[in-house]
Coordinates of C-alpha atoms and ligand atoms in Angstrom, one line a residue:
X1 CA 0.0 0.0 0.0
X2 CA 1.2 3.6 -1.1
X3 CA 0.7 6.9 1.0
X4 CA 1.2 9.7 -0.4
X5 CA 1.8 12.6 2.4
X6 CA 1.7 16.5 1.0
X7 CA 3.7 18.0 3.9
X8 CA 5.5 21.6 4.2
X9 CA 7.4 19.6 7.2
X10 CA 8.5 15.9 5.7
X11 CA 11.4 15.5 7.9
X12 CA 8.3 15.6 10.9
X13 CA 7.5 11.5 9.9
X14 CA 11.1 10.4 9.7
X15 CA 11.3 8.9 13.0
X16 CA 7.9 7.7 13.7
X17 CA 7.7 5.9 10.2
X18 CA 11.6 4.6 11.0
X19 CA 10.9 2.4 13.6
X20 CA 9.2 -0.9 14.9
X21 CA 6.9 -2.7 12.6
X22 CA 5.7 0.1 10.7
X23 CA 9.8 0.2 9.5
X24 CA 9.5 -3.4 9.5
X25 CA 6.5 -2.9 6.7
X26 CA 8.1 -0.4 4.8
X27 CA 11.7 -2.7 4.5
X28 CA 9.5 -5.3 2.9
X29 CA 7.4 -3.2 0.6
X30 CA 3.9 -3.9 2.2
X31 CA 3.7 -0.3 2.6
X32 CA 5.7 2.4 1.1
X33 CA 5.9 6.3 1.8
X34 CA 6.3 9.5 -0.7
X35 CA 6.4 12.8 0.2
X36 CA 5.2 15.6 -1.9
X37 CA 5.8 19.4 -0.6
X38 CA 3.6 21.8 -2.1
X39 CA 6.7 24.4 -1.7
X40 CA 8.0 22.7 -4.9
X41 CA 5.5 24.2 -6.5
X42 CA 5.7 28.3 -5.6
X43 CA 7.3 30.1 -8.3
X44 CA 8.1 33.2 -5.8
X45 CA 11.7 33.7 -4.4
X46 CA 10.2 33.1 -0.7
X47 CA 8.3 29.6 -2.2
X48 CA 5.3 31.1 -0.6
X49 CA 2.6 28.9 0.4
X50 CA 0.4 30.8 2.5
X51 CA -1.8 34.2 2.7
X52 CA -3.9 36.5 4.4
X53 CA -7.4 35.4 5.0
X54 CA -10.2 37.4 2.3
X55 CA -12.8 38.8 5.6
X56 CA -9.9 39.7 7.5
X57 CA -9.5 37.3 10.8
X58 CA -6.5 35.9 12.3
X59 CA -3.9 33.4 11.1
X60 CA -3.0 32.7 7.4
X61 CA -4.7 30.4 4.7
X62 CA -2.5 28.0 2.2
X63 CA -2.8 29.2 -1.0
X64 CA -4.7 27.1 -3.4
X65 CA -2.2 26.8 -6.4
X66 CA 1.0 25.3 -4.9
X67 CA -1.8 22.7 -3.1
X68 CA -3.4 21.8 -6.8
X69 CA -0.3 21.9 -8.2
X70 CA 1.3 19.4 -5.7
X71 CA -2.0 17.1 -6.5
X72 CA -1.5 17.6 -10.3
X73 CA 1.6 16.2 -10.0
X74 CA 0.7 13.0 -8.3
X75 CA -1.2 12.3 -10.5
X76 CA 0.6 13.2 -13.3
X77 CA 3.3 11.0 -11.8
X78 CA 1.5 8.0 -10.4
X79 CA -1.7 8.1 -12.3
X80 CA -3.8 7.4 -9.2
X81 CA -3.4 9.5 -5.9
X82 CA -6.4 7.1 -4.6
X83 CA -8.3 8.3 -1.7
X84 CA -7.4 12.1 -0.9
X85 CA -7.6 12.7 2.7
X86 CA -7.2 16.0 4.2
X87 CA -6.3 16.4 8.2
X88 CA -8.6 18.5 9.3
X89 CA -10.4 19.5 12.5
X90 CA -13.3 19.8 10.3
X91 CA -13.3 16.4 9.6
X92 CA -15.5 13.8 9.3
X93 CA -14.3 12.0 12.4
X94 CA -11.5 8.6 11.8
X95 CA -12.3 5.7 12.9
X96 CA -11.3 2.5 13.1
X97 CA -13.9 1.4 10.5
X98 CA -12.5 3.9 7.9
X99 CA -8.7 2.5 8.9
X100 CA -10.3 -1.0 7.8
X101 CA -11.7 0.9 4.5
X102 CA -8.1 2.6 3.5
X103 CA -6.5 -0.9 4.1
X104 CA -8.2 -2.0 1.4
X105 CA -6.6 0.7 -1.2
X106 CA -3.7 0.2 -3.3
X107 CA -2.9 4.0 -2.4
X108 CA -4.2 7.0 -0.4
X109 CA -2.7 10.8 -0.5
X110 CA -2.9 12.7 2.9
X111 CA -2.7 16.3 3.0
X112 CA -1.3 17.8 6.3
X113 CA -3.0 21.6 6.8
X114 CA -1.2 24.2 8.3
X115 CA -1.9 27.5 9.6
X116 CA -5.5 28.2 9.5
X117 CA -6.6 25.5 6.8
X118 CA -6.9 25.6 3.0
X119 CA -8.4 28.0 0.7
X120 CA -11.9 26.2 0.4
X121 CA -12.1 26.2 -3.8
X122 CA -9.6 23.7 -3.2
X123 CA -12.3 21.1 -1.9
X124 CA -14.4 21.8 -4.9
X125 CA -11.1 21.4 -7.7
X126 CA -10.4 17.8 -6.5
X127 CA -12.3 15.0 -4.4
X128 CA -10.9 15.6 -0.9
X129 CA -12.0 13.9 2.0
X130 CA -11.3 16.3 5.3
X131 CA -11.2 14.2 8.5
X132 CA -10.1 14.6 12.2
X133 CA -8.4 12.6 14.6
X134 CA -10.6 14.5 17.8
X135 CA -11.9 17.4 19.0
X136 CA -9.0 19.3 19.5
X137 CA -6.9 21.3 17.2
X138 CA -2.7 20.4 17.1
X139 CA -0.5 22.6 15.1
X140 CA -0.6 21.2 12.1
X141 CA -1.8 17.7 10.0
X142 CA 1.4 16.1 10.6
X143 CA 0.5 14.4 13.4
X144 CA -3.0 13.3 12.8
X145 CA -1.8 12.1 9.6
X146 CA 0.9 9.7 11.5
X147 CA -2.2 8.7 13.4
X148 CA -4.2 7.2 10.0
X149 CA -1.3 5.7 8.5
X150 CA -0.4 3.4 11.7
X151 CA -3.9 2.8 12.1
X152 CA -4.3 1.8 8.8
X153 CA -1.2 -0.1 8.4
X154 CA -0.9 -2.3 10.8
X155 CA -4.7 -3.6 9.2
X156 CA -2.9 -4.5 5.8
X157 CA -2.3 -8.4 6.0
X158 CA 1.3 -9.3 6.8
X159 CA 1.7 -6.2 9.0
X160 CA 1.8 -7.9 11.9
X161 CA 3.4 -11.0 11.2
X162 CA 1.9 -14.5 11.5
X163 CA -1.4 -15.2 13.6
X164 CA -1.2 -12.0 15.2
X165 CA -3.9 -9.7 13.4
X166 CA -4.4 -5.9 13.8
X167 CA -8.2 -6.6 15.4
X168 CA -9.6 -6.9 18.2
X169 CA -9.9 -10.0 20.0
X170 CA -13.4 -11.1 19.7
X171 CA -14.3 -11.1 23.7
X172 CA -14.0 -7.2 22.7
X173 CA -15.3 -6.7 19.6
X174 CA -16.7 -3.5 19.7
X175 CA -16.0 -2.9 23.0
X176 CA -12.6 -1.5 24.5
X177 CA -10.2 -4.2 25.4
X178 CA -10.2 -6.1 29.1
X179 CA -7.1 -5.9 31.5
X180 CA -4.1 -7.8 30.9
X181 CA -1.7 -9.0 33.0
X182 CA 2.0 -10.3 33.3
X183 CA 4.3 -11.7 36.1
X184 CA 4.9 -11.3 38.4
X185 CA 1.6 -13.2 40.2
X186 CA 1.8 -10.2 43.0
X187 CA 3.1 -7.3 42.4
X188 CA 2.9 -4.2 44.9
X189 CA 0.9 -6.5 47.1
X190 CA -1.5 -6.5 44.1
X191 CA -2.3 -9.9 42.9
X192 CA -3.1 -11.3 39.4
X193 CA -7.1 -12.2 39.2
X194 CA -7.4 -16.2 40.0
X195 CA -9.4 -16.6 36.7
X196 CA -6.5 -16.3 34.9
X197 CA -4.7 -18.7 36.2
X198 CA -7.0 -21.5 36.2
X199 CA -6.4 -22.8 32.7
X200 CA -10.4 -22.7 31.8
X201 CA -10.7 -21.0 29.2
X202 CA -14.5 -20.8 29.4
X203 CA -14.5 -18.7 32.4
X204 CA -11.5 -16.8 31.5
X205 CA -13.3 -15.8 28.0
X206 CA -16.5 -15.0 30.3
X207 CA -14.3 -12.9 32.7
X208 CA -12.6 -10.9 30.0
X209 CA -15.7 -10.4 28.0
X210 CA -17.6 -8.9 31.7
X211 CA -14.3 -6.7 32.1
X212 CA -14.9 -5.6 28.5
X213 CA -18.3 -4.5 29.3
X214 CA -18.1 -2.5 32.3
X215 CA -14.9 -0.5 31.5
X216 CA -16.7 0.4 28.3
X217 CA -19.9 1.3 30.0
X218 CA -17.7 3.6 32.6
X219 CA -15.3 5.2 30.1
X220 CA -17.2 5.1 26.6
X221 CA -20.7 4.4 27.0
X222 CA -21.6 6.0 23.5
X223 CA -20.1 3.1 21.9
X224 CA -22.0 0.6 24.0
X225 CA -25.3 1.5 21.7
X226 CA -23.2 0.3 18.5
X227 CA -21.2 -2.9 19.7
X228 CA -23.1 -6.5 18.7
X229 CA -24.3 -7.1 22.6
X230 CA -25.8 -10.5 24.0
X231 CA -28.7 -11.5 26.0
X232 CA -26.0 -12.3 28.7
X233 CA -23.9 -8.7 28.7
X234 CA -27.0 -7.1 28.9
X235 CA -27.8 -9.2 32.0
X236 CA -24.0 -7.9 33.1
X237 CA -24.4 -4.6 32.5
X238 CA -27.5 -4.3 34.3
X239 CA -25.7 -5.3 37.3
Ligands
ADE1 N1 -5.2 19.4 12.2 C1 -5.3 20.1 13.4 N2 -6.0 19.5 14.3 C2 -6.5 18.4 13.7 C3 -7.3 17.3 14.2 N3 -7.9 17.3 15.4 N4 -7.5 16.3 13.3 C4 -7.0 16.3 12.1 N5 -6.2 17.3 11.6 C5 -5.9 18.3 12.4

């Protein structure tokens, strides 16, 4: 799988796309990484990218031509920029059904904003999909765009080597994950729940699957209404 990342700051995903499995992935060609900088394609001595906003208001807005410009030439170049995802606050929020979606692609192009955002004819030039990774506004795209592609990568089959799979177990499906634990048995005076150590795997499923339940009732209980839920957890949540 190709992303293609339209940065002003490529040097920003050096690291984080250097290391671990995601390096692993890229050494082996199951996922591969250009970058395009739309300051390539300012023909001013400062490569100016950005401007004041028409209306008057704070911050600066990136131009429109050095952005369509750095799209016309992926596509001159590649022939298909796939998907076109912009980071955006005003985004149609990610999720871990859309990572499952962009798995699927052969490529996707992610353009990181800056500043106050894009000049909005851009959005009507090309099909661009603006989405957010959360309520909050960071700096730039940069890092929301880091979030997508290791979300998304680590769903495209070899990934994560062998059996392992980038899913959820199915006691959580849909539902954030139980506790795990390691050794040592008692740590801190804090011991490691008996269940787990009983070798039946019936009641350790059952266990995990009741933990599943009530940290996602306590700490997300909006994505309780969505998950595939039993006769039985509804019995355990009602306790
Ligand atoms: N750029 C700035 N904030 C963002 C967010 N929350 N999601 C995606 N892109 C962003």
């Amino acid at each position: 799988m190709q992303f293609t990342i339209v940065t002003l700051f490529p040097e920003f995903f050096d690291s984080a796309l250097g290391c671990g499995l995601m390096a692993k992935a890229s050494e082996s060609g199951l996922v591969s990484f250009a970058f395009k900088n739309p300051r390539e394609h300012t023909t001013d001595r400062h490569h100016t990218v950005d401007d004041r906003p028409y209306g008057g208001g704070p911050g600066m807005v990136m131009m429109a031509d050095p952005l369509a410009k750095t799209l016309g030439s992926i596509q001159a170049s590649s022939g298909k920029p796939g998907r076109i995802l912009m980071m955006a606050p005003k985004g149609r929020p990610f999720t871990q059904a859309m990572a499952r979606e962009l798995a699927q692609e052969e490529s996707v192009t992610i353009i990181c904003g800056r500043y106050e955002g894009f000049d909005a004819r851009l959005e009507e030039l090309f099909s661009i999909e603006p989405v957010s990774i959360g309520d909050y506004v960071l700096n730039g795209g940069e890092t929301a765009a880091l979030s997508v592609i290791e979300a998304t990568s680590r769903l495209v089959p070899g990934y994560m080597g062998h059996e392992d799979s980038g899913e959820e177990e199915s006691f959580s499906a849909g539902l954030l994950e139980y506790p795990h634990y390691t050794r040592p048995d008692v740590y801190e005076g804090l011991a490691v729940p008996d269940v787990l150590k009983s070798g039946d795997h019936k009641r350790i499923a059952e266990w995990r699957r009741e933990q599943a339940l009530k940290i996602t009732l306590h700490s997300r209980p909006d994505i309780l209404q969505e998950a595939p839920l039993s006769s039985n957890d509804l019995e355990i949540l009602k306790k």
